[in-house]
PDB file of C-alpha atoms in Angstrom:
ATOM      1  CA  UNK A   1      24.025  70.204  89.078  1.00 54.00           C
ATOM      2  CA  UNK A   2      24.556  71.340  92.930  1.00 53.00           C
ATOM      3  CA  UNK A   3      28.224  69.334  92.565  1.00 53.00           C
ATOM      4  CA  UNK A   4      29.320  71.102  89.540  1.00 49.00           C
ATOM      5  CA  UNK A   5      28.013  74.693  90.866  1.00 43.00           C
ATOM      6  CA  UNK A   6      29.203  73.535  94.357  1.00 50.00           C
ATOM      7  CA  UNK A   7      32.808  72.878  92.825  1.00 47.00           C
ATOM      8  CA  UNK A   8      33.041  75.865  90.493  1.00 49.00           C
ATOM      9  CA  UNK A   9      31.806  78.113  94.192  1.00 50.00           C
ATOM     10  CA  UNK A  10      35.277  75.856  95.614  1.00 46.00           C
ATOM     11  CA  UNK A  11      37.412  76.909  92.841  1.00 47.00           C
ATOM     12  CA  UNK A  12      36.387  80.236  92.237  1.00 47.00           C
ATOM     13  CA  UNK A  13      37.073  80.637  96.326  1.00 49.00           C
ATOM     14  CA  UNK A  14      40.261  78.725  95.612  1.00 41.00           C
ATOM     15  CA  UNK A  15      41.052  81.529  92.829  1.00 43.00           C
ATOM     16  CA  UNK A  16      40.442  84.423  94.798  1.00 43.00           C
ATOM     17  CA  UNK A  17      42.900  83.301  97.521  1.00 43.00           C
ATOM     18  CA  UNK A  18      45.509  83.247  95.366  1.00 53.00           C
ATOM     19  CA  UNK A  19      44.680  86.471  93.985  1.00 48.00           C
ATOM     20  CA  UNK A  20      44.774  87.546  97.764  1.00 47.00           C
ATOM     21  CA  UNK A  21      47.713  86.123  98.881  1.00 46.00           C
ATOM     22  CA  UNK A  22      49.619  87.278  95.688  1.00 51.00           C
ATOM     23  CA  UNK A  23      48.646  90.423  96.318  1.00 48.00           C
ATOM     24  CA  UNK A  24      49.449  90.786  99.473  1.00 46.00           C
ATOM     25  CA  UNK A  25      53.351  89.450  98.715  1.00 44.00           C
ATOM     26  CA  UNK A  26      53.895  92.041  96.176  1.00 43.00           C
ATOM     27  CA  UNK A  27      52.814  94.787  98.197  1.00 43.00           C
ATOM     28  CA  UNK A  28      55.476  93.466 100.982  1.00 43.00           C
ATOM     29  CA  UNK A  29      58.751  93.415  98.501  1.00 50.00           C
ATOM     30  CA  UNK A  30      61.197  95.121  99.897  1.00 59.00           C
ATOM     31  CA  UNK A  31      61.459  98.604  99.309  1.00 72.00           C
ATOM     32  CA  UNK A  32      63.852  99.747  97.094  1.00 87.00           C
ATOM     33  CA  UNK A  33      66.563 101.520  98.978  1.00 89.00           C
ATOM     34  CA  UNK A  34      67.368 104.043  95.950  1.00 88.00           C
ATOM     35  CA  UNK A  35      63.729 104.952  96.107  1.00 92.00           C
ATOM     36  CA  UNK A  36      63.126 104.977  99.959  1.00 94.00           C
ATOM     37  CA  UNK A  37      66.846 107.355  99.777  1.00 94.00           C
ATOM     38  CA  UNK A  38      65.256 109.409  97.620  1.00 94.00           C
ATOM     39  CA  UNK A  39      61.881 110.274  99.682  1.00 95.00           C
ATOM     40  CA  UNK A  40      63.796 110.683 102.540  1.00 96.00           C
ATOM     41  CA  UNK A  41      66.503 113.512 100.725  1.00 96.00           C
ATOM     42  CA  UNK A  42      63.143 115.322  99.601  1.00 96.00           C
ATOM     43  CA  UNK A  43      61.664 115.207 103.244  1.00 97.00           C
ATOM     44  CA  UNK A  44      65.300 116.426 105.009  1.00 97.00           C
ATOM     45  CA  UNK A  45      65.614 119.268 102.329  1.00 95.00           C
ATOM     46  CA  UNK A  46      62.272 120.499 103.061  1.00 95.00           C
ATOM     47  CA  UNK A  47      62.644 120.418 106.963  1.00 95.00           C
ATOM     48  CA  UNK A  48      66.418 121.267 107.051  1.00 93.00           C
ATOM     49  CA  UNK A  49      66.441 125.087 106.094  1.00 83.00           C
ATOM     50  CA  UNK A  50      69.896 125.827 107.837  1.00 80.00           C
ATOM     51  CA  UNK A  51      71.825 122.718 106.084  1.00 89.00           C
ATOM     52  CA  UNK A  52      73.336 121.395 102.701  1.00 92.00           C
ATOM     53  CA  UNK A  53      71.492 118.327 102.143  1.00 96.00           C
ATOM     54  CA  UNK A  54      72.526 116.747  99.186  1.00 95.00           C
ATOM     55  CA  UNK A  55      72.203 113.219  97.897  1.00 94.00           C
ATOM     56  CA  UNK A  56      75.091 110.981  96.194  1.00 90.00           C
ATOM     57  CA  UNK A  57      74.252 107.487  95.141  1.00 84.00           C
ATOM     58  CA  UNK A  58      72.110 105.986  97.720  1.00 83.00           C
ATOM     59  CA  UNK A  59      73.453 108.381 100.749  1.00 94.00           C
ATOM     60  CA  UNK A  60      71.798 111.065 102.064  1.00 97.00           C
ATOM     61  CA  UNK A  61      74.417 113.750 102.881  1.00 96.00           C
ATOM     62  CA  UNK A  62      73.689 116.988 105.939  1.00 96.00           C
ATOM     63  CA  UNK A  63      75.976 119.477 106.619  1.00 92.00           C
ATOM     64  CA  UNK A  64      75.956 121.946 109.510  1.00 82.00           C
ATOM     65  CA  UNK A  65      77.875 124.497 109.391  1.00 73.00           C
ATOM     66  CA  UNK A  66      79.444 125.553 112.863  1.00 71.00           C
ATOM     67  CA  UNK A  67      78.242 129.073 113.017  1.00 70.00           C
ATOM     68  CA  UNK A  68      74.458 126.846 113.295  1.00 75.00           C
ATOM     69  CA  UNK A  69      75.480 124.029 115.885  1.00 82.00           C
ATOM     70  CA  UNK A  70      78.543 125.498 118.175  1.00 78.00           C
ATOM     71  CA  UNK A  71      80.009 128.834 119.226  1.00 74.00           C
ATOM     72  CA  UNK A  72      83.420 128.911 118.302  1.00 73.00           C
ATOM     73  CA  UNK A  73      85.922 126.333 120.092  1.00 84.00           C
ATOM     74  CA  UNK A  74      83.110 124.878 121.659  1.00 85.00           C
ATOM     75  CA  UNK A  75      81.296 121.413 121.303  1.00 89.00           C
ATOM     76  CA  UNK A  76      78.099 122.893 123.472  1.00 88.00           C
ATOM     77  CA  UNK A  77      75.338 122.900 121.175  1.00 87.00           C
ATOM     78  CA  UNK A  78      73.528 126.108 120.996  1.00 86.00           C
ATOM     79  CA  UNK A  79      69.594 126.613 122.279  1.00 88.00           C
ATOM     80  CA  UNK A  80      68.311 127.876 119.143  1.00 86.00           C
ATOM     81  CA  UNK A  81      69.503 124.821 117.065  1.00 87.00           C
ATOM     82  CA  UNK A  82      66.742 122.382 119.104  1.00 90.00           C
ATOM     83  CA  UNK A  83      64.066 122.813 116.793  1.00 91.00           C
ATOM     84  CA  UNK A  84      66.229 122.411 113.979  1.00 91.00           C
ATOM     85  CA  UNK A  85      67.443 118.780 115.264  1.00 92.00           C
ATOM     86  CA  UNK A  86      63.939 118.022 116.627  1.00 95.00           C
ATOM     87  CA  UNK A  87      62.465 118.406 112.683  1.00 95.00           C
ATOM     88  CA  UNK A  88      65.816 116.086 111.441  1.00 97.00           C
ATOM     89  CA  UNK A  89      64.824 113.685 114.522  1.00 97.00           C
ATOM     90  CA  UNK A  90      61.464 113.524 113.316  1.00 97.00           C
ATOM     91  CA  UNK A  91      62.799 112.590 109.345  1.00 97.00           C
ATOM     92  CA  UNK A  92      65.393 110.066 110.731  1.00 98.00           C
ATOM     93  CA  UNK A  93      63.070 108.229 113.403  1.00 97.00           C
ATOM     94  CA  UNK A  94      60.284 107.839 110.046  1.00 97.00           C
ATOM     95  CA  UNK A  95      63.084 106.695 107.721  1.00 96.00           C
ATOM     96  CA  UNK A  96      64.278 104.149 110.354  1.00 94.00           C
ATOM     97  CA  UNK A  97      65.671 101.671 107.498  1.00 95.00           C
ATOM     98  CA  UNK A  98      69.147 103.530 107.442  1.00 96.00           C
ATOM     99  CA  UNK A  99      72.424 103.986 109.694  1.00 97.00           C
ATOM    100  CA  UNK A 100      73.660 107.490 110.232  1.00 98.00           C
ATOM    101  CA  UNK A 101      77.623 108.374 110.267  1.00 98.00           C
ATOM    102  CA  UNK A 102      78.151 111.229 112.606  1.00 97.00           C
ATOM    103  CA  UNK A 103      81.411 113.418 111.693  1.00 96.00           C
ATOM    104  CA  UNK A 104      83.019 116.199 113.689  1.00 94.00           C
ATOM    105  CA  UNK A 105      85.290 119.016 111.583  1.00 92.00           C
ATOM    106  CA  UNK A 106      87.183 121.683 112.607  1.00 90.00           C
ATOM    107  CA  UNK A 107      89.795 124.049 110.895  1.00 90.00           C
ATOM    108  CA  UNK A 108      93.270 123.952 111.201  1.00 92.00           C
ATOM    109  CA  UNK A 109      93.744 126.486 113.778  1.00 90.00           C
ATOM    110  CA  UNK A 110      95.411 125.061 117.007  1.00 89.00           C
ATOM    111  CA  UNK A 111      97.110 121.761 117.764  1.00 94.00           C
ATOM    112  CA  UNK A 112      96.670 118.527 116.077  1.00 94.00           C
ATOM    113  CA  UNK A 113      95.659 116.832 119.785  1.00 96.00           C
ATOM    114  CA  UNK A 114      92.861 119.238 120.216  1.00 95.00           C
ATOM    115  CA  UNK A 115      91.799 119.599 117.245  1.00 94.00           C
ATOM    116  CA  UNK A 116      90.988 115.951 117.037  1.00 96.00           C
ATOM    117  CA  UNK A 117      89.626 115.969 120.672  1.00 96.00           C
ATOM    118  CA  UNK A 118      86.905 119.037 119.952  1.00 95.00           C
ATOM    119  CA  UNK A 119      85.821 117.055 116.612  1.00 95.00           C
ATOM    120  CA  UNK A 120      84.714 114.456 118.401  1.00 97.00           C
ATOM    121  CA  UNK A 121      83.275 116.063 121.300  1.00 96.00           C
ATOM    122  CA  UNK A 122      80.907 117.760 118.477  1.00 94.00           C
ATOM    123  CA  UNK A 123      79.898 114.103 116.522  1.00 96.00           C
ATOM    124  CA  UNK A 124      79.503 112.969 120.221  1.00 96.00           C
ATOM    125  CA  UNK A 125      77.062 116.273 121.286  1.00 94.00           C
ATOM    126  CA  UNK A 126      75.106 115.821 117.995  1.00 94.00           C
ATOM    127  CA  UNK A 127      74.458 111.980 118.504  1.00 97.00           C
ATOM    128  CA  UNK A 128      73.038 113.057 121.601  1.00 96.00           C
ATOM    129  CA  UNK A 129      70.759 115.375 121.245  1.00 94.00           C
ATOM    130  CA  UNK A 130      69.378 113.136 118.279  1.00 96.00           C
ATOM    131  CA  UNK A 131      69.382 110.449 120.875  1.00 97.00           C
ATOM    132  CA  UNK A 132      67.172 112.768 123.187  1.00 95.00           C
ATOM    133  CA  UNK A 133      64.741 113.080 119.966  1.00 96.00           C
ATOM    134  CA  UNK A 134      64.516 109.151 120.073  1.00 97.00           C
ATOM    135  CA  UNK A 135      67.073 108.329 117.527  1.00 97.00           C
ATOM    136  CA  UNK A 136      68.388 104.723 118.301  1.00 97.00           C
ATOM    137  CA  UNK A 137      71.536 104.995 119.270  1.00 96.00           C
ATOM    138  CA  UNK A 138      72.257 101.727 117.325  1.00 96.00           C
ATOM    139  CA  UNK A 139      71.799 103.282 114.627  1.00 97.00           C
ATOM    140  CA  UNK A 140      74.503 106.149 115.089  1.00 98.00           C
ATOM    141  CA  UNK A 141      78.000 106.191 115.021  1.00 98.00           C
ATOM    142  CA  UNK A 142      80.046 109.634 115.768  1.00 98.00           C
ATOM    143  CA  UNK A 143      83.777 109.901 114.233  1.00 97.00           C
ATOM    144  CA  UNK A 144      85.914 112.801 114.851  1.00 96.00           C
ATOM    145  CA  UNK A 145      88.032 114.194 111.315  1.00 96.00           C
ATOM    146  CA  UNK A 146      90.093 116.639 112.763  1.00 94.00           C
ATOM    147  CA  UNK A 147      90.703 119.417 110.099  1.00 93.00           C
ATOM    148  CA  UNK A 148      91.761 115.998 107.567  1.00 94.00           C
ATOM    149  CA  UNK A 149      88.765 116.793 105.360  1.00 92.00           C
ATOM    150  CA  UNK A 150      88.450 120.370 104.939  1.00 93.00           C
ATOM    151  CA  UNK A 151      85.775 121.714 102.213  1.00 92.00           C
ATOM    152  CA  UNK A 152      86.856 125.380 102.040  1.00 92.00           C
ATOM    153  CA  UNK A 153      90.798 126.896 101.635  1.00 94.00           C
ATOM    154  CA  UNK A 154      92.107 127.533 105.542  1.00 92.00           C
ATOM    155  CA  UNK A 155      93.552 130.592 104.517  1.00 94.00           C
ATOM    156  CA  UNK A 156      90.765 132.689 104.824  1.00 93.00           C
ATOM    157  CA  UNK A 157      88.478 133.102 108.176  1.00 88.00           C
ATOM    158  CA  UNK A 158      85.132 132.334 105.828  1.00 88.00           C
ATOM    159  CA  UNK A 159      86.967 129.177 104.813  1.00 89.00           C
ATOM    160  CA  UNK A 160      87.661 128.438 108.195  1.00 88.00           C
ATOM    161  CA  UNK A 161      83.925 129.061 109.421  1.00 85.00           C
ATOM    162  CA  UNK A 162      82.896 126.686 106.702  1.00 86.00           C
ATOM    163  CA  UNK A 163      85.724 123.658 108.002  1.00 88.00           C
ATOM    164  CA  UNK A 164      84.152 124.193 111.194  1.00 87.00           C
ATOM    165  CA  UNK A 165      81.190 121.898 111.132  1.00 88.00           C
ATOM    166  CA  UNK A 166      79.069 118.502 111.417  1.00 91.00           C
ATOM    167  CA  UNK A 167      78.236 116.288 108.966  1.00 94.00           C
ATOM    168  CA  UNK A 168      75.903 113.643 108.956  1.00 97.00           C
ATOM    169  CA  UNK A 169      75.706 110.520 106.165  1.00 97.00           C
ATOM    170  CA  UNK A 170      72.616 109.022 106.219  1.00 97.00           C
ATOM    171  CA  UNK A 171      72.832 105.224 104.219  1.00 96.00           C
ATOM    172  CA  UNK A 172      70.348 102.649 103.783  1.00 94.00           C
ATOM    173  CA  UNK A 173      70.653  99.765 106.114  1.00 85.00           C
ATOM    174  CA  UNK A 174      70.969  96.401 103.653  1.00 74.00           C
ATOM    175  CA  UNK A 175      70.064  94.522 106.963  1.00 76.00           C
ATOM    176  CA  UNK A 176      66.869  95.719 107.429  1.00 60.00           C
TER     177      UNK A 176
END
């Protein structure tokens, strides 16, 4: 009698481990990046009042527009955007599963050379000051458009103000 109630005390041990252990794999599957894309759009377009965020497959697209990040011609970054970047900082460094694609616009006003030059001097001045919020720089890369992707007409100075911007595409990192 003390074998049998001995081995059934084994095997019902024996059972629970498995349980256990099962468990414990499901709950480390890996996330599913549509999902995980997802929480991470909701959290940006609750934190991000000055910006389009919008979300297209499994990218997370920002836009700011240049009258929020830069004074005309300029690639300085203004004061009163800080707090602004310090909130996206704080959404990227949490969602730390994804790569972010830094692009600088401008309108078509001026020379090509410049043009191209100023776009990426702003990609470059928004990586860092994401970089001074503790974004890995690993994880960034800046890429200056130029006026090649415009997403207003150029013959109007609102449609210009609008060309004049940063963009930032947030994707899930299948490495990770």
């Amino acid at each position: 009698m003390k074998k049998m109630l001995s081995a059934s005390r084994f095997w019902l041990s024996v059972a629970a481990a498995i349980v256990f252990l099962a468990s414990c794999a499901t709950s480390k599957k890996a996330i599913n990046p549509h999902t995980y894309m997802n929480k991470q759009y909701k959290e940006l377009k609750s934190v991000l009042n000055d910006a389009e965020v919008s979300i297209i497959k499994d990218s997370v697209k920002v836009i700011f527009p240049n009258n929020v990040l830069f004074a005309s011609s300029s690639d300085e970054l203004k004061e009163e955007v800080k707090p602004t970047f310090e909130r996206f900082a704080g959404v990227l460094n949490k969602y730390d599963k994804t790569k972010i694609l830094i692009t600088g616009h401008t309108d078509n006003t001026g020379a090509a050379a410049y043009n191209r030059d100023l776009s990426e001097k702003r990609a470059a001045s928004a990586k860092r000051l994401l970089g001074s919020e503790k974004v890995s720089s690993d994880r960034m890369f800046t890429w200056g458009l130029s006026d090649r992707d415009p997403i207003a007409g150029n013959d109007t100075e609102a449609g210009k103000a609008r060309n004049r911007r940063v963009e930032f595409v947030i994707l899930y990192d299948v490495k990770q």
